[in-house]
Coordinates of C-alpha atoms in Angstrom, one line a residue:
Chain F
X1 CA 13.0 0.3 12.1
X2 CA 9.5 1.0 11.3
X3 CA 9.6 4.5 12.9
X4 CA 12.1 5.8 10.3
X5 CA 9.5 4.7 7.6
X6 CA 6.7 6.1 9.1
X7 CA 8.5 9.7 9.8
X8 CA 9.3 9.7 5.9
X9 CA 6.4 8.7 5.0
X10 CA 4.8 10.9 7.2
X11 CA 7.4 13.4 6.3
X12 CA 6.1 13.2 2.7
X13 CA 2.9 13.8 3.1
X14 CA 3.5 16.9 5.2
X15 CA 5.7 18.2 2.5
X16 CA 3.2 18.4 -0.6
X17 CA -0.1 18.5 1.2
X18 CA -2.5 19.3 -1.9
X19 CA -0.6 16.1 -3.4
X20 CA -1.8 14.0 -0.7
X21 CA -5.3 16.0 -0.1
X22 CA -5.7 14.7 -4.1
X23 CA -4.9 11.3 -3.5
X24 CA -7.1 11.1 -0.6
X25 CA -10.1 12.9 -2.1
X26 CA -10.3 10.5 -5.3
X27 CA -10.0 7.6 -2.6
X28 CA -12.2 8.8 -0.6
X29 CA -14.6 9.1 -3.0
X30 CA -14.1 5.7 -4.4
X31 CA -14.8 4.9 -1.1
X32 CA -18.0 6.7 -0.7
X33 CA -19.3 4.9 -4.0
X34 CA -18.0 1.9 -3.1
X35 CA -19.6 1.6 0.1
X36 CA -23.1 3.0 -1.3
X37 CA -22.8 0.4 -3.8
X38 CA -22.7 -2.0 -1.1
X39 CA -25.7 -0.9 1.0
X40 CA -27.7 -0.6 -2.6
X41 CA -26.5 -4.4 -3.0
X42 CA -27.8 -5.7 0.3
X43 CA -30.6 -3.2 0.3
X44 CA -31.8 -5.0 -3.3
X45 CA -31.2 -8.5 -1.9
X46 CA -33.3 -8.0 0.6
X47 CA -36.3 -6.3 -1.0
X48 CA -35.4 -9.4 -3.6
X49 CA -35.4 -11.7 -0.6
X50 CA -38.7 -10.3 0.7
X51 CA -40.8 -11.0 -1.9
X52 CA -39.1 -14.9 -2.7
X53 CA -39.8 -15.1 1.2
X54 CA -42.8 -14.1 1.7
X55 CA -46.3 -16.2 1.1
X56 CA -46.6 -15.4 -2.8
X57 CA -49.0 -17.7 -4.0
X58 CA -52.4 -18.4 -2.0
X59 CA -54.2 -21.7 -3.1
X60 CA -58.0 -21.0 -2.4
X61 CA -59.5 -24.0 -2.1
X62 CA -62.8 -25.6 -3.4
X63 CA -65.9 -25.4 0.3
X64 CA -66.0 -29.7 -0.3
X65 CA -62.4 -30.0 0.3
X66 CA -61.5 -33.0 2.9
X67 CA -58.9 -32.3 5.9
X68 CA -57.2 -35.4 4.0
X69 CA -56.8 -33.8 0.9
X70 CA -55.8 -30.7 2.2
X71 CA -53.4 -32.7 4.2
X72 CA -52.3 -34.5 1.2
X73 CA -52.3 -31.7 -1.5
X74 CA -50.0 -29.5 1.6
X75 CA -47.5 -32.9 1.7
X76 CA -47.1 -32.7 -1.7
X77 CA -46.2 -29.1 -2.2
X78 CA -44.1 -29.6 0.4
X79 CA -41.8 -32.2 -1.7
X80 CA -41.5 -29.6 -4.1
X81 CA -37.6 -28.4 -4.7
X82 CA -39.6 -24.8 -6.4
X83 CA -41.7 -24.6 -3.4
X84 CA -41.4 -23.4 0.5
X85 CA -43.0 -22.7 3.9
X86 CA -46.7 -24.0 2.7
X87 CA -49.0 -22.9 5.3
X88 CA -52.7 -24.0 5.8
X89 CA -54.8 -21.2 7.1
X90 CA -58.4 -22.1 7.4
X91 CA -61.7 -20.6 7.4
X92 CA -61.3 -18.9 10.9
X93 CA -58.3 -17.9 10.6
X94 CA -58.9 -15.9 7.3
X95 CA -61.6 -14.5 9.0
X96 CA -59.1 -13.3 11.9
X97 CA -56.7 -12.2 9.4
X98 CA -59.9 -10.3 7.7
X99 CA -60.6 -8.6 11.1
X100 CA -57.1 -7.6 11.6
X101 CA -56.8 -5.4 8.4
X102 CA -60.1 -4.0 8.9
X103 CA -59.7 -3.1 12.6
X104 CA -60.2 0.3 11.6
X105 CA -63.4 0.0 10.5
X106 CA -65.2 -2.7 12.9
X107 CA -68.5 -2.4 11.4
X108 CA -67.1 -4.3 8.1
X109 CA -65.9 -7.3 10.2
X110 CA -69.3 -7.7 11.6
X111 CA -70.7 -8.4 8.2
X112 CA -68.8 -11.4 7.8
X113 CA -68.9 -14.7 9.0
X114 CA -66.6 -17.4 8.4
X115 CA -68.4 -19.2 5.7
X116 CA -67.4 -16.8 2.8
X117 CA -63.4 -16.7 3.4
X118 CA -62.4 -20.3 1.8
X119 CA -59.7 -21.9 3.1
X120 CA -56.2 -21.6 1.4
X121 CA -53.0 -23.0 1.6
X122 CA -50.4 -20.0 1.3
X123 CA -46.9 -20.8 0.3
X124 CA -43.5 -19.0 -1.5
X125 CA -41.5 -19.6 -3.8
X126 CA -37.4 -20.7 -3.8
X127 CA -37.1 -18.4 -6.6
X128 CA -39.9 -15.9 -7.9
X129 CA -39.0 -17.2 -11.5
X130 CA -40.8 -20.4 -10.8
X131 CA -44.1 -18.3 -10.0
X132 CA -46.0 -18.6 -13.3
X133 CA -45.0 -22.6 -14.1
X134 CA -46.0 -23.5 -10.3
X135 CA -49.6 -21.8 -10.4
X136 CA -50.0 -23.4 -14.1
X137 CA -49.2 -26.7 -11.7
X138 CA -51.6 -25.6 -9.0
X139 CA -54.5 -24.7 -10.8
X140 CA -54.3 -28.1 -12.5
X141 CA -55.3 -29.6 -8.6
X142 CA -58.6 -30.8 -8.3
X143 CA -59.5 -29.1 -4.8
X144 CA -58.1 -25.9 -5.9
X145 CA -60.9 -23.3 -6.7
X146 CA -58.5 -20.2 -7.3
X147 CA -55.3 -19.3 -7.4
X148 CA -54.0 -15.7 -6.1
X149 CA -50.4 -13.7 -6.5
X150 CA -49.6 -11.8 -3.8
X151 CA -46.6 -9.9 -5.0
X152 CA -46.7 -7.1 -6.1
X153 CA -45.0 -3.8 -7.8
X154 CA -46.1 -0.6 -9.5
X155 CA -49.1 -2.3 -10.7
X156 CA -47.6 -4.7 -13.4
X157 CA -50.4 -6.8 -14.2
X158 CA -49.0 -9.7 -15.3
X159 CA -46.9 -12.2 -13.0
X160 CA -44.0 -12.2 -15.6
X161 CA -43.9 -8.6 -14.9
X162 CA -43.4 -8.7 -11.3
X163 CA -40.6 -10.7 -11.7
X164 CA -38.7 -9.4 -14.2
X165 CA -39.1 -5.9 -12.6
X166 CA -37.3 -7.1 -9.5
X167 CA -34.8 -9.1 -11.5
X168 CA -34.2 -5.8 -13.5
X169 CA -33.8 -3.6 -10.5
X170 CA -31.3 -5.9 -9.1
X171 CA -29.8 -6.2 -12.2
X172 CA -28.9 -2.8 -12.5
X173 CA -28.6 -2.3 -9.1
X174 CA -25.3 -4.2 -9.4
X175 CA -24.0 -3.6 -13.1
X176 CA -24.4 0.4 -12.3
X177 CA -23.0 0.4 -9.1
X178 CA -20.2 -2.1 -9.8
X179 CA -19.2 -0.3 -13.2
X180 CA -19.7 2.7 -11.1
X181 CA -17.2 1.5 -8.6
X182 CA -14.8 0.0 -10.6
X183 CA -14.4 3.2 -12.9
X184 CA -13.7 5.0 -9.6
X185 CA -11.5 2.3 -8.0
X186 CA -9.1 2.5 -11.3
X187 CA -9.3 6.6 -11.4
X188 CA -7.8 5.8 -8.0
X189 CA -5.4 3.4 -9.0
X190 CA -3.7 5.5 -11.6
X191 CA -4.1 8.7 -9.4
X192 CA -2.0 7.0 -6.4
X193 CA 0.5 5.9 -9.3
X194 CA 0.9 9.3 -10.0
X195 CA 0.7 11.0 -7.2
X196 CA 3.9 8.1 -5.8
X197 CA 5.7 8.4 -9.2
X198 CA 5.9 12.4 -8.2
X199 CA 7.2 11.6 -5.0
X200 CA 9.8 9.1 -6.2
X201 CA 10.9 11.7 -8.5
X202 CA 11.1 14.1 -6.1
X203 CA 12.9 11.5 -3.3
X204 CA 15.3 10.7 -6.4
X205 CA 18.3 12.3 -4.7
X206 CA 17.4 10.4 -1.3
X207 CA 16.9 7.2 -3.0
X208 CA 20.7 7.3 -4.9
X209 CA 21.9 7.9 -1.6
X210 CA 20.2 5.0 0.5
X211 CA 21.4 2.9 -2.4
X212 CA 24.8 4.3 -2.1
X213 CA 25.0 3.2 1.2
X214 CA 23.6 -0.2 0.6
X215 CA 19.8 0.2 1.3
X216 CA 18.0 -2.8 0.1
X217 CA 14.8 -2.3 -2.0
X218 CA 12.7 -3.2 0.7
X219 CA 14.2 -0.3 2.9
X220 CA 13.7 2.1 -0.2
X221 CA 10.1 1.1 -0.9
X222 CA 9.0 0.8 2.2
X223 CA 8.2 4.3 3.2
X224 CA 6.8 4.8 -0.4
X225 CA 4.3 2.1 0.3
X226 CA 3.6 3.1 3.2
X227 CA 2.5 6.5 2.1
X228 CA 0.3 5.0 -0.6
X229 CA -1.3 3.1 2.4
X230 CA -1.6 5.8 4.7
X231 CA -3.5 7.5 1.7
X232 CA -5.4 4.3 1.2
X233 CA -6.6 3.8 4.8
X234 CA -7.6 7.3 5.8
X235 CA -9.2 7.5 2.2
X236 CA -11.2 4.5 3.5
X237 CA -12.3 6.2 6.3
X238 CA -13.2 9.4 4.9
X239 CA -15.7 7.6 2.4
X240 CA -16.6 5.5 4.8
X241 CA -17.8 7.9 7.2
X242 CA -19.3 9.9 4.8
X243 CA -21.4 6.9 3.6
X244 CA -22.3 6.1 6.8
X245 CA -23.6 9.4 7.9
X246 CA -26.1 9.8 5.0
X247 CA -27.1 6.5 5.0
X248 CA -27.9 7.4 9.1
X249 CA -29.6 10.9 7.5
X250 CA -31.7 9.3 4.9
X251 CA -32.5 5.8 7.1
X252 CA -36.2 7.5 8.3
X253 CA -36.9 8.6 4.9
X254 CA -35.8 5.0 3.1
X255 CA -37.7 2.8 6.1
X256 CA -41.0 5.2 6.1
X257 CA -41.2 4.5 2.3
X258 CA -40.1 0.6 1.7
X259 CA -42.5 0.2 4.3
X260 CA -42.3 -3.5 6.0
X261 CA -39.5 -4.6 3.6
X262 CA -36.5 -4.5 5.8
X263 CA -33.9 -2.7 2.9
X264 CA -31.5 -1.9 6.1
X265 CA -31.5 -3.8 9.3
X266 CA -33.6 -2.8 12.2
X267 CA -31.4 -3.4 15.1
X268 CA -28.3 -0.8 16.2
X269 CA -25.6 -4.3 16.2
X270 CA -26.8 -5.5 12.9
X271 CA -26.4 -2.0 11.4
X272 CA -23.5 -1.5 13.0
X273 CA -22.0 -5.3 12.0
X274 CA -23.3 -4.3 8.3
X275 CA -21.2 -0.9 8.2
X276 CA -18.4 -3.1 10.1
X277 CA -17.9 -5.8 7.5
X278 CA -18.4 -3.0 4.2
X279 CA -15.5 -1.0 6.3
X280 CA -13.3 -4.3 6.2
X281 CA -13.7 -5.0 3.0
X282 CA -13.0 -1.7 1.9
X283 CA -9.8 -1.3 4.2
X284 CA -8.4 -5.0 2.4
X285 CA -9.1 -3.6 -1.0
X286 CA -7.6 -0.8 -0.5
X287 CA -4.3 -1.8 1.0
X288 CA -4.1 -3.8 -2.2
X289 CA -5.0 -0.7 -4.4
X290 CA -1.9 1.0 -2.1
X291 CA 0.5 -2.1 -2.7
X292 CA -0.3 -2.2 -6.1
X293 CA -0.1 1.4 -7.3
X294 CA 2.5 2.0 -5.2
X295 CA 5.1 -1.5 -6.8
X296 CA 4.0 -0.2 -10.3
X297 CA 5.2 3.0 -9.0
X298 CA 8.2 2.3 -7.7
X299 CA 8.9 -0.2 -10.8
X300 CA 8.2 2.5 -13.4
X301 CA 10.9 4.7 -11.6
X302 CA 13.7 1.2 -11.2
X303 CA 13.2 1.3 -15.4
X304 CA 13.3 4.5 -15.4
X305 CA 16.8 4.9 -13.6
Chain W
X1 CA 41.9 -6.5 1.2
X2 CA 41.3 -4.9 -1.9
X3 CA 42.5 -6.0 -5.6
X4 CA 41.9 -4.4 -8.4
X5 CA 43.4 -6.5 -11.2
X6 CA 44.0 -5.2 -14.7
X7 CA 40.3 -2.7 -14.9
X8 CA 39.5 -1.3 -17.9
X9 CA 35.9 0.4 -18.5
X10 CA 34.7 1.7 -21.5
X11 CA 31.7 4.3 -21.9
X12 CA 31.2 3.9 -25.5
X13 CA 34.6 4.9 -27.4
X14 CA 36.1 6.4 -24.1
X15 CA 38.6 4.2 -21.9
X16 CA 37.4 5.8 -18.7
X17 CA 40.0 3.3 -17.0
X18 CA 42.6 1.3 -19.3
X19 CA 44.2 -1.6 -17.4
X20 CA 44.8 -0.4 -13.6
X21 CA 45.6 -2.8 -11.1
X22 CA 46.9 -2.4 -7.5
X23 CA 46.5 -4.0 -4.1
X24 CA 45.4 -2.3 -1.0
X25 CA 45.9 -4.5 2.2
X26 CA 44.3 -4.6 5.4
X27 CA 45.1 -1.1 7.2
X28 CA 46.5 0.6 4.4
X29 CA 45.5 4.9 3.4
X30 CA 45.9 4.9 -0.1
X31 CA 45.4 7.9 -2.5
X32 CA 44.1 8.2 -5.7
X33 CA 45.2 11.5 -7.6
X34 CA 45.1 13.0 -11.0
X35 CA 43.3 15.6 -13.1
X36 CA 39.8 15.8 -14.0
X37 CA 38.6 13.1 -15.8
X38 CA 41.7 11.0 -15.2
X39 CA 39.2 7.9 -13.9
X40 CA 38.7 8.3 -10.0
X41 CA 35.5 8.5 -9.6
X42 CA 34.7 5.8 -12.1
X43 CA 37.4 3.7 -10.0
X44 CA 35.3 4.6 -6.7
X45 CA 32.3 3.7 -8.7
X46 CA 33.5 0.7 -9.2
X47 CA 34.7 -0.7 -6.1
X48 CA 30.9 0.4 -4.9
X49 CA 29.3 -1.9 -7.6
X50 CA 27.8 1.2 -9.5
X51 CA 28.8 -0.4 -13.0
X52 CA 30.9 -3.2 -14.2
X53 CA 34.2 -3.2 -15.3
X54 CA 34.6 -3.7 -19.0
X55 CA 37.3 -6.4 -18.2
X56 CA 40.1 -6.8 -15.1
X57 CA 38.9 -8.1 -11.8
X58 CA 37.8 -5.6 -9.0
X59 CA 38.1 -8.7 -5.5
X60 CA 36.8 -6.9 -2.7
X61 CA 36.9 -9.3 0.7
X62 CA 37.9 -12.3 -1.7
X63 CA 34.9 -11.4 -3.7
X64 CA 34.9 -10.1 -7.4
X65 CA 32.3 -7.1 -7.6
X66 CA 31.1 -7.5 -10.9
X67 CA 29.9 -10.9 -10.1
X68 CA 27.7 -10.0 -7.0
X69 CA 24.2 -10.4 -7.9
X70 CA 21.9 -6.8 -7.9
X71 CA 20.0 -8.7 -4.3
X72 CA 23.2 -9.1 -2.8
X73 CA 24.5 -5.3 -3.6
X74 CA 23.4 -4.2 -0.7
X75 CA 25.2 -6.0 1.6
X76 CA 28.5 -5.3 -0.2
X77 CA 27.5 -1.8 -0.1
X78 CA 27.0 -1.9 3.5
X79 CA 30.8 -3.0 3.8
X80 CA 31.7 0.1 2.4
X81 CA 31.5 3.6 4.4
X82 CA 31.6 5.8 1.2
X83 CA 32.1 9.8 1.3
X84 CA 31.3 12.0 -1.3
X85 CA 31.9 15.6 -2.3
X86 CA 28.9 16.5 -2.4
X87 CA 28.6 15.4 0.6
X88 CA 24.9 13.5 -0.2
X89 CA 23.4 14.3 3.2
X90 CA 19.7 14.3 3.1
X91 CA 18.4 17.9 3.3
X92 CA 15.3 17.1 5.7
X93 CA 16.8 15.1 7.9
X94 CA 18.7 16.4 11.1
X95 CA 22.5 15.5 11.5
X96 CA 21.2 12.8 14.1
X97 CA 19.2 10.8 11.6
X98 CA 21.7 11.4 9.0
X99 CA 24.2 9.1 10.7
X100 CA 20.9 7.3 12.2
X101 CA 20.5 6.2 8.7
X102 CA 23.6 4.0 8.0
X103 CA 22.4 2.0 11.3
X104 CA 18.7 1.8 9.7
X105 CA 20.0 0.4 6.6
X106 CA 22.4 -2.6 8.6
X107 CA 18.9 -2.9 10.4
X108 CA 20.6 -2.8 13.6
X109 CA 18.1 -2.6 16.7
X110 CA 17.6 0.6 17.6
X111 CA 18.4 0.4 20.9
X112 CA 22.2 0.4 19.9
X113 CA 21.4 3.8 17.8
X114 CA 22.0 6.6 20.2
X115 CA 25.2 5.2 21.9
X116 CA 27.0 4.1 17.9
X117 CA 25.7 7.8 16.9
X118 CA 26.6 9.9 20.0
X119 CA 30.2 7.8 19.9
X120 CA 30.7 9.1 16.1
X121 CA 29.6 12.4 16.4
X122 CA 31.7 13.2 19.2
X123 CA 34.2 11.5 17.4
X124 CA 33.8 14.6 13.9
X125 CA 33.2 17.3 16.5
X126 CA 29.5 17.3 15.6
X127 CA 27.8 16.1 19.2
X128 CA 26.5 19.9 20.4
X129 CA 25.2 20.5 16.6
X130 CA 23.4 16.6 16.1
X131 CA 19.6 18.5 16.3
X132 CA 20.4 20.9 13.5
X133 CA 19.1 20.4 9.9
X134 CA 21.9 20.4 6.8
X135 CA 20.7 23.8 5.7
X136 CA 22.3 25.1 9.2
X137 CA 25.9 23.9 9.1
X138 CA 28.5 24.9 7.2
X139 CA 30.5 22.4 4.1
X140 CA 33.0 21.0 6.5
X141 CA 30.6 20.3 8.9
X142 CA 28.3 18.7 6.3
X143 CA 31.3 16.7 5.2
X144 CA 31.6 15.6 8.7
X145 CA 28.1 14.5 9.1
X146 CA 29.0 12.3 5.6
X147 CA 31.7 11.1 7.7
X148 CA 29.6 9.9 11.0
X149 CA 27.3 8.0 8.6
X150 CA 30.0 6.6 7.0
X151 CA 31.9 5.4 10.1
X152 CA 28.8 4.6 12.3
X153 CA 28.2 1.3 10.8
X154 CA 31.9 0.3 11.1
X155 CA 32.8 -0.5 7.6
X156 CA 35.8 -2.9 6.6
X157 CA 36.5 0.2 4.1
X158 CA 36.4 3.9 3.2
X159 CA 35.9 5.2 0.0
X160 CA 36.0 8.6 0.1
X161 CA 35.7 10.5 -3.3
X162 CA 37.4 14.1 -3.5
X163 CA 36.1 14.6 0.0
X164 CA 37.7 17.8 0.5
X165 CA 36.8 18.9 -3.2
X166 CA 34.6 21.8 -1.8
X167 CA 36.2 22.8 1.7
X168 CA 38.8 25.2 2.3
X169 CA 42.5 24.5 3.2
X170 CA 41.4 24.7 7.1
X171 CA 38.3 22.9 6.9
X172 CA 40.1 20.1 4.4
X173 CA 43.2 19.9 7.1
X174 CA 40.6 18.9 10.2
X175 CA 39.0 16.5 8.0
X176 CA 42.3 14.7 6.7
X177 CA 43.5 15.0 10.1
X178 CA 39.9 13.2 11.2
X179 CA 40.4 10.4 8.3
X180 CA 43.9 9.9 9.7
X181 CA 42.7 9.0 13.2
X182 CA 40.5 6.9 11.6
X183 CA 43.0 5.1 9.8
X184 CA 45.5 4.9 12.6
X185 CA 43.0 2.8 14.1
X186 CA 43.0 -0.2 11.4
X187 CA 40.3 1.4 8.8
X188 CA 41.2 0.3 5.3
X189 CA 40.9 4.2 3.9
X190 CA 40.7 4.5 -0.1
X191 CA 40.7 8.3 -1.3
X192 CA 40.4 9.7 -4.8
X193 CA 41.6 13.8 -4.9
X194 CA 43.4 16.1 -7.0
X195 CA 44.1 17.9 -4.0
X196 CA 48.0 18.0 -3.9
X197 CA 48.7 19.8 -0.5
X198 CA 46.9 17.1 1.1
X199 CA 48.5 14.3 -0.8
X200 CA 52.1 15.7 0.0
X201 CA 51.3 16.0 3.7
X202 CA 49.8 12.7 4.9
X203 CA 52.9 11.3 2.8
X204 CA 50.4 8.2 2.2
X205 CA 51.1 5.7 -0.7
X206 CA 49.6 7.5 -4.0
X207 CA 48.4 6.0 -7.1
X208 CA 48.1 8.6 -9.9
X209 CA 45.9 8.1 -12.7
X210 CA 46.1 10.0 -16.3
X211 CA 43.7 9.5 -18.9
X212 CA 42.4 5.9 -17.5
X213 CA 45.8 4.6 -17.2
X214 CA 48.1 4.1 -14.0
X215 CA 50.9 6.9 -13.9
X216 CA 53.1 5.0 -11.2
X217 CA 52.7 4.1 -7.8
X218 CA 54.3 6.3 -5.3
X219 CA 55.1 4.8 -1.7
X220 CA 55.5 8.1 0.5
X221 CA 54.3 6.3 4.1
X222 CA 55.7 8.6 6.5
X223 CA 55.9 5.9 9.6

């Protein structure tokens, strides 16, 4: 049964090719926003996620500072709900961590000693929103001789900055790219409702005659929604693949200048289970977009008659 | 079988039918003749389900057509093998999937579709041209093809509406001859034509229609 559906759909399509080379181009397209739209999205999270990760806020702390304060001021930022991942990094260590930047240049790491890096306690944030009102908190401590912001972007100087700048690129990030997408996805709607509503029109004769002889609507619409969903799926694809390659083409370029933030993943199977779940998403929505165009479609035309 | 009980339709101020009733049992070939516009076609129409009758009963099976619900249309339809004079064969499709199409529609497995297909279009002298298109045959073999489909899905009843309207003598001759055959074997045949050389040869019982209204009845069966 499904064979005869498939050959007139199929049959359709290769009868008014520049109809369906339309209705997959404006699909495709939608397609090709869509899924660069996603990327964007996970790309932002993650440079958003980066920063909220990472140590923020170092807590330099005063040379007469007791192990049991430490202990005790590190227990207590620990029972903060704003706060996360507070790490103690003493005087050596800093002094390690000093060497390690400056391995380039030995002759600068010789100069030091550990006596003039102070011990901190490095921490992050649960959200960067909480950085100004938790340092305000911090610098109220006793043992605490300075307090230090390690994010940082374009050279905002205050902290308010910082973080608005990376709520504001996310922000738009999403609105643009959504709006973007959704403009798209309903220029795609109401072509496929056009582009099916021709074909109707043109199947009119065939369609009086499968009623004629007792074709139920499901039989009738069938191959008509199957044509919007062959346009759908390989519209899909096409965008898809499209995305996919430039993404591939501009991944050196985008990693060489984000740097250490990981805006796309690293490994081949998370890439690949990234592009994987967009693709699934995408092939979902747009056997809806198909169903839907295609029963308005085919409702228009029942009025119609 | 069939009872058509005191039909009138109206399209506006014209009685299309006024007040026709007849019975067609089990079996039976009956005609249905008269001029142009005398209410055949919207008599076939009716008995399809394509409209309602103003008033009068149209009881087809022991069901009343104007009461079956538009979801249940199709499987009165499906009841009905129904031939037209314009023969409404679908242009790209081949002869094979024409009569293919009447099995699609019953959803019968496909399995069952060449043997039913091959059995009918032996049957209308159409089994060397089933790969051809409609484009390649000539009216009475498109007529024939209408045929297959109709017959293919063994229907209770034939409607056939002026189905010799645009073949010649010869070619309207075979095909009476083929709805004949059909009929001797028990198919309920119901056929609307003005065509009285036909009529006047199968010597079949004839209701004549004039101006939406029932002329007389004319019993002529010739066994």
């Amino acid at each position: 049964m499904s064979n005869i559906h498939t050959k007139t759909a199929v049959d359709s399509i290769v009868r008014s090719p520049f109809q369906a080379i339309a209705a997959v181009f404006v699909l495709g397209l939608t397609f090709f926003v869509g899924t660069l739209f996603s990327i964007l999205v996970y790309s932002s999270n993650q440079v958003l996620g980066h920063f909220e990760t990472r140590p923020q806020v170092i807590a330099f702390l005063k040379e007469d500072a007791s192990v049991e304060d430490i202990s005790k001021l590190q227990s207590k930022l620990l029972e903060d709900a704003r706060i996360k991942e507070v790490q103690f990094v003493s005087k050596e260590e800093a002094l390690s961590i000093y060497k390690e930047a400056t391995s380039d240049n030995p002759l600068l790491a010789e100069l030091v000693s550990p006596s003039i890096f102070p011990a901190s306690l490095e921490f992050s944030l649960s959200e960067l929103s909480f950085a100004e009102e938790v340092i305000g908190d911090i610098r109220g401590e006793s043992l605490v001789e300075q307090v230090g912001f390690t994010a940082n972007l374009g050279g905002e100087s205050s902290l308010e900055d910082v973080v608005t700048r990376l709520k504001n690129i996310t922000r738009y990030v999403r609105i643009g790219g959504g709006v973007l997408a959704g403009v798209l996805a309903g220029a795609s709607f109401l072509v496929l409702i056009v582009i099916i509503g021709m074909r109707i029109a043109t199947r009119k004769g065939e369609i009086e005659i499968l009623d004629l002889i007792g074709a139920t609507s499901g039989f009738i619409r069938s191959p008509i929604m199957l044509e919007a969903i062959i346009y759908s799926v390989v519209g899909v694809l096409v965008g898809w693949v499209l995305a996919l390659i430039l993404v591939l083409y501009s991944t050196p370029s985008v990693v060489a200048y984000f740097g250490e933030i990981p805006v796309l993943p690293k490994k081949t199977q998370d890439f690949l289970a990234l592009f994987g779940i967009i693709l699934a998403i995408e092939m979902v929505l747009g056997v809806i977009l198909a169903l839907l165009g295609s029963s308005l479609a085919v409702a228009r035309a029942r009025k119609k008659r | 079988m069939l009872q058509i009980e005191n039909v009138t339709k109206t399209f506006g101020s014209i009685k299309a039918l006024d007040g026709v009733s007849f019975k067609v049992e089990k079996g039976e070939f009956v005609f249905i003749t008269g001029p142009s516009g005398a209410g055949k076609s919207t008599l076939i129409n009716l008995i399809l389900g394509k409209g309602k009758p103003t008033s009068g009963k149209i009881i087809l099976d022991g069901k009343n057509v104007a009461e079956i619900l538009p979801k249940d249309m199709p499987a009165h339809r499906q009841k009905i093998g129904v031939i037209f004079q314009d023969f409404k064969v679908l242009s790209e499709r081949t002869v094979r999937e024409n009569v293919q199409l009447g099995l699609a529609v019953l959803d019968v497995p496909q399995s069952e579709w060449i043997p039913r297909v091959n059995k009918v279009l032996k049957l209308v002298g159409l089994r060397e041209r089933a790969g051809l298109f409609p484009a390649q045959l000539s009216g009475g073999e498109l007529q024939r093809v209408s045929l297959a489909r109709a017959l293919v899905v063994n229907p209770k009843i034939i409607l056939a509406d002026e189905p010799t309207g645009n073949l010649d003598w010869d070619t309207a001759d075979k095909m009476m001859e083929l709805l004949e055959a059909i009929n001797r074997e028990g198919k309920t045949i119901i056929m609307a034509t003005h065509h009285q050389k036909i009529v006047d040869k199968l010597k079949k019982r004839v209701i004549k229609l004039k101006g939406g209204q029932m002329e007389k009845v004319v019993k002529k069966d010739k066994k």
